[in-house]
Amino acid sequence: MSFEQQICDQIPHLRRYATALCGDPGAADDLVQDCLERALRKRHLWRPSGRLRSWLFRMLYRLYINQRTSAPVRKEQPRADAGLDQTVAADQEDHVECQQALEALDQLPTEQRAALLLVALENPGYREAARILGVRVGTLRSRLSRARETLRQERDRPAVRRRTTALKRVK
Amino acid sequence: MISLGNRNAKHAVTDEELSAFADGQLPPHRARRVAAEIRAHPRFADRIYAYWRREAALWRALDPVFQESVPQIEAPRARRWPAAAALIVAALLVTGGALHMAGSGPAPARFADMVLQAYMQPARASGEVSGPRLFSGLGLQPLSQKQLKLAGREITEYRYHDAGSNRLALYEMDHHTAIQDGWFHVMSDKSVPLVRWQQGGKSYLLVGDMELAELTRTAMAMQQKMGSPRVAPEKTVPGPTGSPSSTPANGAPAPQGAGTARSTRPAPAGNNF
């Protein structure tokens, strides 16, 4: 399979991960496009012996981090309606759970969210995930664990408290 | 850390280990130990179930993004994403675009409009197409070759039929368009898809009654047939028709507008891969 075909195969994966990271389909599309363009420009740096998925995801993640750090005005703002535009199953209970999961995801620090989403959505091994995120396996394990605990505790919290903490204090 | 009393106790299970166990990423000997702890302490199983359930919800929430097909580009200002996919297809053989100095030719859109008008005119099949544009091996049946003069520019039109009897035409202009780069430009907002590129000091535009992806593949094959421009930076090589042309260096910055309309937001800084 050609390099380009392999890239094409990864587009839906990249897009899903980018959407999950950015929380905004438009920003995610921009991110994926940047990633694809960069991949094509830098294709000479890709070693055929390496895994293209890791290479692309690492590129995407770094672009995402760069965008967050180099453009403060574009920094992610927690949105009360984050994820509302996601399509979910018609089943109400399922919808609520998906909604809660997305909201809880917004509460996580970027690094934890990136780690959890990568492992949960793409299911790479820890070594590959650590390589993508540019951290040690131990760091990845720690981030995953903390992210999962936060999500779990968030889920167990009463709904009223959740809503209360979502309100912003205005002086 | 899960409170099991003494952290150093032989049977202690950390949060990290539970998390890694949930992912099946623990070494076998440690996984066996954690499994034993889970059997002994059902709350650990509950915790792992909660992890899985939360992540399954995330999966369900985000899976529609994965399942989405690439929407069609309906207008030049359509989302960049569909164009990104088109760009990937179109840039299979990207020559490493680099913006040159602006040329003296018409604007790309103008060039496209001109040839589109010519393409819509009925053509008389003569079967005469000169050697370099026969593209043997691509399954194209030559129909005709014609010199056109559009807006004062000499343009050569080559018409073909492909294996599926779809008609297509290649237009060759002895000038660069005003914007010069080494990219394929996909123009799907026209009534028929167009692919434009530049090579060897000339501009080419391929039009065809077929899917954009198929047309793009054909364009790339044609570009290959006419000579690969991928060479080391700074070198000057003969173009497909023998004229010298400076080839863009691989890895050069992508041209603005390549493939689609680009947003004007600044590119992220740093981090070369």
CSV table of C-alpha atoms in Angstrom, one decimal:
chain,number,residue,atom,x,y,z
A,1,MET,CA,0.0,0.0,0.0
A,2,SER,CA,1.4,3.4,-1.0
A,3,PHE,CA,2.3,6.1,1.5
A,4,GLU,CA,-0.6,8.2,0.3
A,5,GLN,CA,-3.1,5.4,0.5
A,6,GLN,CA,-2.0,4.7,4.1
A,7,ILE,CA,-2.5,8.4,4.9
A,8,CYS,CA,-6.0,8.3,3.4
A,9,ASP,CA,-6.8,5.3,5.6
A,10,GLN,CA,-5.9,7.3,8.7
A,11,ILE,CA,-8.0,10.3,7.9
A,12,PRO,CA,-11.1,9.2,9.7
A,13,HIS,CA,-9.0,8.3,12.8
A,14,LEU,CA,-7.2,11.6,12.7
A,15,ARG,CA,-10.4,13.4,12.3
A,16,ARG,CA,-12.1,11.7,15.2
A,17,TYR,CA,-9.1,12.3,17.5
A,18,ALA,CA,-8.9,15.9,16.4
A,19,THR,CA,-12.6,16.5,17.0
A,20,ALA,CA,-12.3,15.0,20.5
A,21,LEU,CA,-9.2,17.1,21.3
A,22,CYS,CA,-10.6,20.4,19.9
A,23,GLY,CA,-14.2,19.9,20.9
A,24,ASP,CA,-15.1,21.8,17.8
A,25,PRO,CA,-15.5,20.2,14.4
A,26,GLY,CA,-14.3,23.3,12.5
A,27,ALA,CA,-11.1,23.6,14.5
A,28,ALA,CA,-10.6,19.8,14.2
A,29,ASP,CA,-10.9,20.0,10.4
A,30,ASP,CA,-8.3,22.8,10.3
A,31,LEU,CA,-6.1,20.7,12.5
A,32,VAL,CA,-6.4,17.6,10.4
A,33,GLN,CA,-5.7,19.6,7.2
A,34,ASP,CA,-2.6,21.1,8.8
A,35,CYS,CA,-1.5,17.6,9.7
A,36,LEU,CA,-2.1,16.2,6.3
A,37,GLU,CA,-0.3,19.1,4.6
A,38,ARG,CA,2.6,18.7,6.9
A,39,ALA,CA,2.7,15.0,6.4
A,40,LEU,CA,3.0,15.5,2.7
A,41,ARG,CA,5.7,18.1,3.0
A,42,LYS,CA,7.6,16.0,5.4
A,43,ARG,CA,7.1,12.6,3.8
A,44,HIS,CA,10.8,12.3,3.3
A,45,LEU,CA,11.2,12.1,7.0
A,46,TRP,CA,8.9,9.1,7.4
A,47,ARG,CA,10.8,5.8,7.5
A,48,PRO,CA,8.9,3.0,5.9
A,49,SER,CA,9.9,0.7,8.7
A,50,GLY,CA,8.0,2.9,11.2
A,51,ARG,CA,4.3,3.0,11.8
A,52,LEU,CA,2.6,5.7,9.8
A,53,ARG,CA,-0.2,5.9,12.3
A,54,SER,CA,2.2,6.9,15.1
A,55,TRP,CA,3.9,9.4,12.9
A,56,LEU,CA,0.6,11.0,11.9
A,57,PHE,CA,-0.9,11.1,15.3
A,58,ARG,CA,2.3,12.5,16.8
A,59,MET,CA,2.2,15.2,14.2
A,60,LEU,CA,-1.4,16.0,14.9
A,61,TYR,CA,-0.9,16.1,18.6
A,62,ARG,CA,2.1,18.4,18.3
A,63,LEU,CA,0.3,20.7,16.0
A,64,TYR,CA,-2.5,20.8,18.5
A,65,ILE,CA,-0.2,21.6,21.3
A,66,ASN,CA,1.6,24.2,19.2
A,67,GLN,CA,-1.6,25.9,18.3
A,68,ARG,CA,-2.7,26.1,21.9
A,69,THR,CA,0.6,27.6,23.1
A,70,SER,CA,1.4,29.8,20.1
A,71,ALA,CA,-2.0,31.4,19.8
A,72,PRO,CA,-3.3,32.4,23.2
A,73,VAL,CA,-6.4,33.9,21.7
A,74,ARG,CA,-7.4,30.6,20.3
A,75,LYS,CA,-6.9,28.8,23.6
A,76,GLU,CA,-9.7,26.4,24.3
A,77,GLN,CA,-12.5,27.9,26.3
A,78,PRO,CA,-14.6,25.6,28.3
A,79,ARG,CA,-18.0,25.7,26.7
A,80,ALA,CA,-21.2,24.9,28.5
A,81,ASP,CA,-22.5,23.4,25.3
A,82,ALA,CA,-19.4,21.5,24.4
A,83,GLY,CA,-20.3,18.4,22.5
A,84,LEU,CA,-24.0,19.3,22.1
A,85,ASP,CA,-23.5,19.3,18.3
A,86,GLN,CA,-22.3,15.7,18.4
A,87,THR,CA,-24.7,13.2,17.0
A,88,VAL,CA,-25.6,10.6,19.5
A,89,ALA,CA,-28.0,7.7,19.6
A,90,ALA,CA,-31.7,8.5,20.0
A,91,ASP,CA,-31.9,6.6,23.2
A,92,GLN,CA,-32.2,9.3,25.9
A,93,GLU,CA,-30.2,7.5,28.6
A,94,ASP,CA,-27.5,6.8,26.2
A,95,HIS,CA,-27.5,10.4,25.0
A,96,VAL,CA,-27.2,11.7,28.5
A,97,GLU,CA,-24.3,9.4,29.3
A,98,CYS,CA,-22.5,10.4,26.1
A,99,GLN,CA,-23.2,14.0,27.0
A,100,GLN,CA,-21.8,13.6,30.5
A,101,ALA,CA,-18.8,11.9,29.2
A,102,LEU,CA,-18.0,14.7,26.8
A,103,GLU,CA,-18.6,17.3,29.5
A,104,ALA,CA,-16.4,15.5,31.9
A,105,LEU,CA,-13.7,15.3,29.3
A,106,ASP,CA,-13.7,19.1,29.1
A,107,GLN,CA,-12.7,19.2,32.8
A,108,LEU,CA,-9.5,17.3,32.2
A,109,PRO,CA,-6.1,18.9,31.6
A,110,THR,CA,-5.1,18.8,28.0
A,111,GLU,CA,-2.4,16.2,28.5
A,112,GLN,CA,-4.7,13.8,30.3
A,113,ARG,CA,-7.4,14.3,27.8
A,114,ALA,CA,-5.1,13.7,24.9
A,115,ALA,CA,-3.8,10.5,26.5
A,116,LEU,CA,-7.2,9.1,27.4
A,117,LEU,CA,-8.7,9.9,24.0
A,118,LEU,CA,-5.8,8.4,22.2
A,119,VAL,CA,-6.0,5.1,24.1
A,120,ALA,CA,-9.8,5.0,24.3
A,121,LEU,CA,-10.4,5.8,20.6
A,122,GLU,CA,-7.5,4.3,18.8
A,123,ASN,CA,-6.4,1.6,21.2
A,124,PRO,CA,-2.6,1.8,20.5
A,125,GLY,CA,-0.3,0.0,22.8
A,126,TYR,CA,1.2,2.1,25.6
A,127,ARG,CA,4.5,2.3,23.9
A,128,GLU,CA,3.0,3.6,20.7
A,129,ALA,CA,0.8,6.0,22.6
A,130,ALA,CA,3.7,7.3,24.6
A,131,ARG,CA,5.7,7.8,21.4
A,132,ILE,CA,2.8,9.7,19.9
A,133,LEU,CA,2.4,12.0,22.9
A,134,GLY,CA,6.2,12.3,23.3
A,135,VAL,CA,6.3,11.1,26.9
A,136,ARG,CA,7.5,8.1,28.8
A,137,VAL,CA,5.3,5.1,29.2
A,138,GLY,CA,5.2,5.7,33.0
A,139,THR,CA,4.0,9.3,32.4
A,140,LEU,CA,1.3,8.0,30.0
A,141,ARG,CA,0.1,5.4,32.6
A,142,SER,CA,-0.1,8.1,35.2
A,143,ARG,CA,-2.0,10.5,33.0
A,144,LEU,CA,-4.4,7.8,31.9
A,145,SER,CA,-5.0,6.7,35.5
A,146,ARG,CA,-5.7,10.3,36.7
A,147,ALA,CA,-7.9,11.0,33.8
A,148,ARG,CA,-10.0,7.9,34.3
A,149,GLU,CA,-10.3,8.6,38.0
A,150,THR,CA,-11.5,12.1,37.3
A,151,LEU,CA,-14.1,10.9,34.9
A,152,ARG,CA,-15.2,8.2,37.2
A,153,GLN,CA,-15.6,10.5,40.1
A,154,GLU,CA,-17.3,13.1,37.9
A,155,ARG,CA,-19.8,10.5,36.9
A,156,ASP,CA,-20.5,9.5,40.5
A,157,ARG,CA,-21.1,13.0,41.6
A,158,PRO,CA,-24.7,14.0,41.9
A,159,ALA,CA,-26.0,15.8,38.9
A,160,VAL,CA,-27.0,18.9,40.8
A,161,ARG,CA,-23.4,19.4,42.0
A,162,ARG,CA,-22.2,18.9,38.6
A,163,ARG,CA,-24.4,21.7,37.2
A,164,THR,CA,-23.5,24.0,40.0
A,165,THR,CA,-19.8,23.7,39.5
A,166,ALA,CA,-20.3,24.3,35.8
A,167,LEU,CA,-21.6,27.8,36.5
A,168,LYS,CA,-19.0,30.5,36.2
A,169,ARG,CA,-18.6,32.9,39.1
A,170,VAL,CA,-19.0,36.5,38.0
A,171,LYS,CA,-17.6,39.3,40.2
B,1,MET,CA,-3.7,4.7,45.1
B,2,ILE,CA,-6.4,2.4,46.1
B,3,SER,CA,-6.7,2.2,49.8
B,4,LEU,CA,-5.6,-1.3,50.7
B,5,GLY,CA,-3.8,-0.4,53.8
B,6,ASN,CA,0.0,-0.6,53.5
B,7,ARG,CA,1.1,0.6,50.1
B,8,ASN,CA,4.1,-1.7,50.2
B,9,ALA,CA,1.9,-4.6,51.0
B,10,LYS,CA,2.4,-7.5,48.5
B,11,HIS,CA,-1.1,-7.3,47.3
B,12,ALA,CA,-1.3,-3.5,46.8
B,13,VAL,CA,-2.9,-2.4,43.5
B,14,THR,CA,-2.4,1.1,42.4
B,15,ASP,CA,-4.7,3.2,40.3
B,16,GLU,CA,-2.2,3.1,37.5
B,17,GLU,CA,-2.1,-0.7,37.5
B,18,LEU,CA,-5.9,-0.9,37.5
B,19,SER,CA,-6.0,1.5,34.5
B,20,ALA,CA,-3.3,-0.5,32.7
B,21,PHE,CA,-5.1,-3.7,33.5
B,22,ALA,CA,-8.2,-2.2,31.9
B,23,ASP,CA,-6.2,-1.6,28.8
B,24,GLY,CA,-4.6,-5.1,28.9
B,25,GLN,CA,-1.2,-3.4,29.1
B,26,LEU,CA,0.2,-5.0,32.3
B,27,PRO,CA,2.9,-7.5,32.1
B,28,PRO,CA,1.5,-11.0,32.5
B,29,HIS,CA,2.9,-11.7,35.9
B,30,ARG,CA,1.5,-8.4,37.3
B,31,ALA,CA,-1.8,-8.8,35.4
B,32,ARG,CA,-2.3,-12.2,37.2
B,33,ARG,CA,-1.7,-10.5,40.5
B,34,VAL,CA,-4.1,-7.7,39.8
B,35,ALA,CA,-6.7,-10.2,38.5
B,36,ALA,CA,-6.4,-12.0,41.8
B,37,GLU,CA,-7.0,-8.7,43.7
B,38,ILE,CA,-10.0,-8.0,41.6
B,39,ARG,CA,-11.5,-11.3,42.4
B,40,ALA,CA,-10.9,-10.7,46.1
B,41,HIS,CA,-12.2,-7.1,46.0
B,42,PRO,CA,-15.2,-6.5,43.8
B,43,ARG,CA,-14.9,-2.8,44.1
B,44,PHE,CA,-11.9,-3.0,41.8
B,45,ALA,CA,-14.0,-4.7,39.2
B,46,ASP,CA,-16.6,-2.0,39.6
B,47,ARG,CA,-13.9,0.6,39.0
B,48,ILE,CA,-12.7,-1.1,35.9
B,49,TYR,CA,-16.3,-1.4,34.7
B,50,ALA,CA,-16.7,2.3,35.3
B,51,TYR,CA,-13.7,3.1,33.2
B,52,TRP,CA,-14.9,1.0,30.4
B,53,ARG,CA,-18.4,2.3,30.5
B,54,ARG,CA,-17.1,5.9,30.5
B,55,GLU,CA,-14.9,5.2,27.5
B,56,ALA,CA,-17.6,3.4,25.7
B,57,ALA,CA,-19.8,6.5,26.1
B,58,LEU,CA,-17.0,8.6,24.7
B,59,TRP,CA,-16.6,6.2,21.8
B,60,ARG,CA,-20.3,6.3,21.0
B,61,ALA,CA,-20.3,10.1,21.2
B,62,LEU,CA,-17.4,10.5,18.8
B,63,ASP,CA,-18.0,7.5,16.6
B,64,PRO,CA,-20.3,9.5,14.2
B,65,VAL,CA,-17.3,11.6,13.4
B,66,PHE,CA,-15.5,8.5,12.3
B,67,GLN,CA,-18.4,7.2,10.3
B,68,GLU,CA,-19.0,10.5,8.4
B,69,SER,CA,-18.2,10.3,4.8
B,70,VAL,CA,-16.3,13.1,3.2
B,71,PRO,CA,-18.9,15.6,2.0
B,72,GLN,CA,-18.8,17.1,-1.5
B,73,ILE,CA,-17.3,20.5,-2.0
B,74,GLU,CA,-20.2,22.7,-3.0
B,75,ALA,CA,-18.6,26.0,-3.2
B,76,PRO,CA,-15.1,27.5,-3.2
B,77,ARG,CA,-15.6,28.6,0.4
B,78,ALA,CA,-16.7,25.2,1.6
B,79,ARG,CA,-15.1,23.7,4.7
B,80,ARG,CA,-11.4,23.1,4.3
B,81,TRP,CA,-11.8,19.5,5.6
B,82,PRO,CA,-13.3,18.0,2.4
B,83,ALA,CA,-10.7,19.7,0.5
B,84,ALA,CA,-8.1,18.2,2.8
B,85,ALA,CA,-9.1,14.8,1.7
B,86,ALA,CA,-9.1,15.9,-1.8
B,87,LEU,CA,-5.8,17.5,-1.3
B,88,ILE,CA,-4.4,14.2,0.0
B,89,VAL,CA,-5.6,12.4,-3.1
B,90,ALA,CA,-4.5,15.2,-5.3
B,91,ALA,CA,-1.1,15.5,-3.8
B,92,LEU,CA,-0.2,11.9,-4.1
B,93,LEU,CA,2.7,12.9,-6.1
B,94,VAL,CA,3.1,16.4,-4.8
B,95,THR,CA,6.4,17.7,-6.0
B,96,GLY,CA,7.1,19.7,-2.8
B,97,GLY,CA,5.4,23.0,-3.6
B,98,ALA,CA,7.3,26.2,-3.4
B,99,LEU,CA,6.0,29.5,-4.4
B,100,HIS,CA,8.0,31.1,-7.1
B,101,MET,CA,7.8,34.6,-8.3
B,102,ALA,CA,4.5,35.4,-9.7
B,103,GLY,CA,4.3,34.6,-13.4
B,104,SER,CA,2.9,36.6,-16.1
B,105,GLY,CA,0.0,34.3,-17.1
B,106,PRO,CA,-3.6,34.6,-16.3
B,107,ALA,CA,-5.0,33.9,-12.9
B,108,PRO,CA,-5.6,30.2,-12.3
B,109,ALA,CA,-9.4,30.6,-12.1
B,110,ARG,CA,-9.3,32.5,-15.4
B,111,PHE,CA,-7.3,29.8,-17.0
B,112,ALA,CA,-9.7,27.2,-15.7
B,113,ASP,CA,-12.7,29.1,-17.1
B,114,MET,CA,-11.1,29.5,-20.4
B,115,VAL,CA,-10.4,25.9,-20.9
B,116,LEU,CA,-13.8,24.9,-19.5
B,117,GLN,CA,-15.4,26.8,-22.3
B,118,ALA,CA,-13.3,25.1,-24.8
B,119,TYR,CA,-14.0,21.7,-23.3
B,120,MET,CA,-17.7,22.3,-23.6
B,121,GLN,CA,-17.4,22.8,-27.3
B,122,PRO,CA,-18.0,19.6,-29.4
B,123,ALA,CA,-14.8,18.2,-30.7
B,124,ARG,CA,-14.2,16.4,-34.0
B,125,ALA,CA,-12.3,13.2,-33.5
B,126,SER,CA,-9.2,13.0,-35.6
B,127,GLY,CA,-7.3,10.5,-33.7
B,128,GLU,CA,-4.2,12.7,-34.0
B,129,VAL,CA,-2.3,13.3,-30.8
B,130,SER,CA,1.4,13.7,-30.9
B,131,GLY,CA,3.8,11.4,-29.2
B,132,PRO,CA,4.6,12.9,-25.9
B,133,ARG,CA,0.9,13.3,-25.0
B,134,LEU,CA,-0.2,9.8,-26.0
B,135,PHE,CA,0.3,8.6,-22.4
B,136,SER,CA,0.7,5.0,-23.3
B,137,GLY,CA,-0.3,2.6,-20.5
B,138,LEU,CA,-2.9,4.8,-19.0
B,139,GLY,CA,-5.7,3.3,-21.1
B,140,LEU,CA,-6.5,6.6,-22.9
B,141,GLN,CA,-7.7,6.5,-26.5
B,142,PRO,CA,-6.5,9.7,-28.2
B,143,LEU,CA,-9.2,11.6,-30.1
B,144,SER,CA,-7.8,14.8,-31.2
B,145,GLN,CA,-5.2,17.5,-30.8
B,146,LYS,CA,-6.0,21.1,-31.4
B,147,GLN,CA,-4.4,24.5,-31.1
B,148,LEU,CA,-6.6,27.0,-29.4
B,149,LYS,CA,-6.2,30.7,-28.9
B,150,LEU,CA,-8.0,31.8,-25.7
B,151,ALA,CA,-7.6,35.4,-24.4
B,152,GLY,CA,-4.5,35.8,-26.6
B,153,ARG,CA,-2.9,32.6,-25.2
B,154,GLU,CA,-1.8,29.7,-27.2
B,155,ILE,CA,-3.3,26.6,-25.7
B,156,THR,CA,-3.0,23.0,-26.9
B,157,GLU,CA,-6.0,20.8,-26.4
B,158,TYR,CA,-5.6,17.0,-26.3
B,159,ARG,CA,-8.8,15.0,-26.1
B,160,TYR,CA,-9.1,11.4,-25.1
B,161,HIS,CA,-11.6,8.7,-24.2
B,162,ASP,CA,-10.7,6.5,-21.2
B,163,ALA,CA,-11.5,2.8,-20.9
B,164,GLY,CA,-15.0,3.5,-19.6
B,165,SER,CA,-15.7,5.8,-22.6
B,166,ASN,CA,-15.6,8.9,-20.5
B,167,ARG,CA,-14.2,11.8,-22.3
B,168,LEU,CA,-11.5,13.9,-20.9
B,169,ALA,CA,-9.2,16.7,-22.2
B,170,LEU,CA,-5.8,17.9,-21.3
B,171,TYR,CA,-5.0,21.6,-21.9
B,172,GLU,CA,-1.4,22.7,-22.1
B,173,MET,CA,-0.3,26.3,-21.9
B,174,ASP,CA,3.2,27.5,-22.5
B,175,HIS,CA,3.2,29.8,-19.5
B,176,HIS,CA,2.7,29.5,-15.9
B,177,THR,CA,-0.4,30.9,-14.4
B,178,ALA,CA,0.0,33.9,-12.1
B,179,ILE,CA,0.4,31.7,-9.1
B,180,GLN,CA,3.2,29.2,-9.5
B,181,ASP,CA,3.7,26.2,-7.4
B,182,GLY,CA,4.3,22.5,-7.6
B,183,TRP,CA,0.9,21.4,-6.4
B,184,PHE,CA,-2.2,19.8,-7.9
B,185,HIS,CA,-5.1,22.1,-7.6
B,186,VAL,CA,-8.4,20.4,-7.5
B,187,MET,CA,-11.3,22.5,-8.7
B,188,SER,CA,-14.5,20.6,-8.0
B,189,ASP,CA,-16.7,23.6,-7.8
B,190,LYS,CA,-16.9,23.8,-11.6
B,191,SER,CA,-19.6,22.1,-13.6
B,192,VAL,CA,-17.1,19.3,-14.3
B,193,PRO,CA,-14.1,18.5,-12.1
B,194,LEU,CA,-10.7,20.1,-13.1
B,195,VAL,CA,-7.2,19.4,-12.0
B,196,ARG,CA,-4.5,21.9,-12.6
B,197,TRP,CA,-0.8,21.7,-12.1
B,198,GLN,CA,2.4,23.1,-13.4
B,199,GLN,CA,5.3,21.3,-14.8
B,200,GLY,CA,8.3,22.1,-16.8
B,201,GLY,CA,7.4,25.7,-17.3
B,202,LYS,CA,4.0,24.9,-18.5
B,203,SER,CA,0.5,24.9,-17.1
B,204,TYR,CA,-1.7,21.9,-17.5
B,205,LEU,CA,-5.4,21.5,-16.8
B,206,LEU,CA,-7.2,18.2,-17.0
B,207,VAL,CA,-11.0,18.2,-17.4
B,208,GLY,CA,-13.1,15.1,-17.6
B,209,ASP,CA,-16.6,13.6,-17.3
B,210,MET,CA,-15.7,11.5,-14.4
B,211,GLU,CA,-15.3,11.4,-10.6
B,212,LEU,CA,-12.9,13.9,-9.2
B,213,ALA,CA,-10.8,11.2,-7.6
B,214,GLU,CA,-10.5,9.3,-10.8
B,215,LEU,CA,-9.6,12.5,-12.7
B,216,THR,CA,-7.0,13.3,-10.1
B,217,ARG,CA,-5.5,9.9,-10.4
B,218,THR,CA,-5.3,10.3,-14.1
B,219,ALA,CA,-3.7,13.7,-13.7
B,220,MET,CA,-1.1,12.3,-11.4
B,221,ALA,CA,-0.3,9.5,-13.8
B,222,MET,CA,0.1,12.0,-16.6
B,223,GLN,CA,2.4,14.1,-14.6
B,224,GLN,CA,4.5,11.0,-13.9
B,225,LYS,CA,4.5,10.1,-17.6
B,226,MET,CA,5.7,13.6,-18.5
B,227,GLY,CA,8.6,13.3,-16.1
B,228,SER,CA,9.0,13.3,-12.4
B,229,PRO,CA,10.0,16.7,-11.2
B,230,ARG,CA,11.1,15.4,-7.7
B,231,VAL,CA,14.8,16.3,-7.7
B,232,ALA,CA,17.2,17.6,-5.1
B,233,PRO,CA,16.8,21.2,-4.2
B,234,GLU,CA,18.7,23.8,-6.2
B,235,LYS,CA,19.1,21.6,-9.2
B,236,THR,CA,17.7,22.5,-12.6
B,237,VAL,CA,16.4,19.8,-14.7
B,238,PRO,CA,14.9,19.7,-18.2
B,239,GLY,CA,11.1,19.8,-18.1
B,240,PRO,CA,9.0,17.3,-19.9
B,241,THR,CA,9.3,19.2,-23.1
B,242,GLY,CA,12.9,19.8,-22.8
B,243,SER,CA,12.8,23.3,-21.4
B,244,PRO,CA,14.8,23.9,-18.2
B,245,SER,CA,12.8,24.3,-15.1
B,246,SER,CA,13.7,24.8,-11.5
B,247,THR,CA,12.0,22.2,-9.4
B,248,PRO,CA,10.7,23.2,-6.0
B,249,ALA,CA,12.7,21.8,-3.1
B,250,ASN,CA,11.0,18.9,-1.3
B,251,GLY,CA,9.7,20.0,2.0
B,252,ALA,CA,9.2,23.6,1.0
B,253,PRO,CA,6.2,25.4,2.5
B,254,ALA,CA,2.9,24.6,1.0
B,255,PRO,CA,1.5,27.2,-1.2
B,256,GLN,CA,-1.5,29.2,0.0
B,257,GLY,CA,-4.6,28.1,-1.8
B,258,ALA,CA,-3.2,24.7,-2.8
B,259,GLY,CA,-6.1,22.5,-3.4
B,260,THR,CA,-8.6,24.7,-1.8
B,261,ALA,CA,-9.3,28.0,-0.2
B,262,ARG,CA,-7.1,28.3,2.9
B,263,SER,CA,-8.0,30.1,6.0
B,264,THR,CA,-5.9,33.1,6.9
B,265,ARG,CA,-5.0,32.0,10.4
B,266,PRO,CA,-1.3,31.9,11.1
B,267,ALA,CA,0.5,28.6,10.9
B,268,PRO,CA,1.6,27.2,14.2
B,269,ALA,CA,5.2,27.9,15.0
B,270,GLY,CA,8.0,25.5,15.7
B,271,ASN,CA,8.2,21.8,15.8
B,272,ASN,CA,9.4,20.4,12.6
B,273,PHE,CA,8.7,16.8,12.2
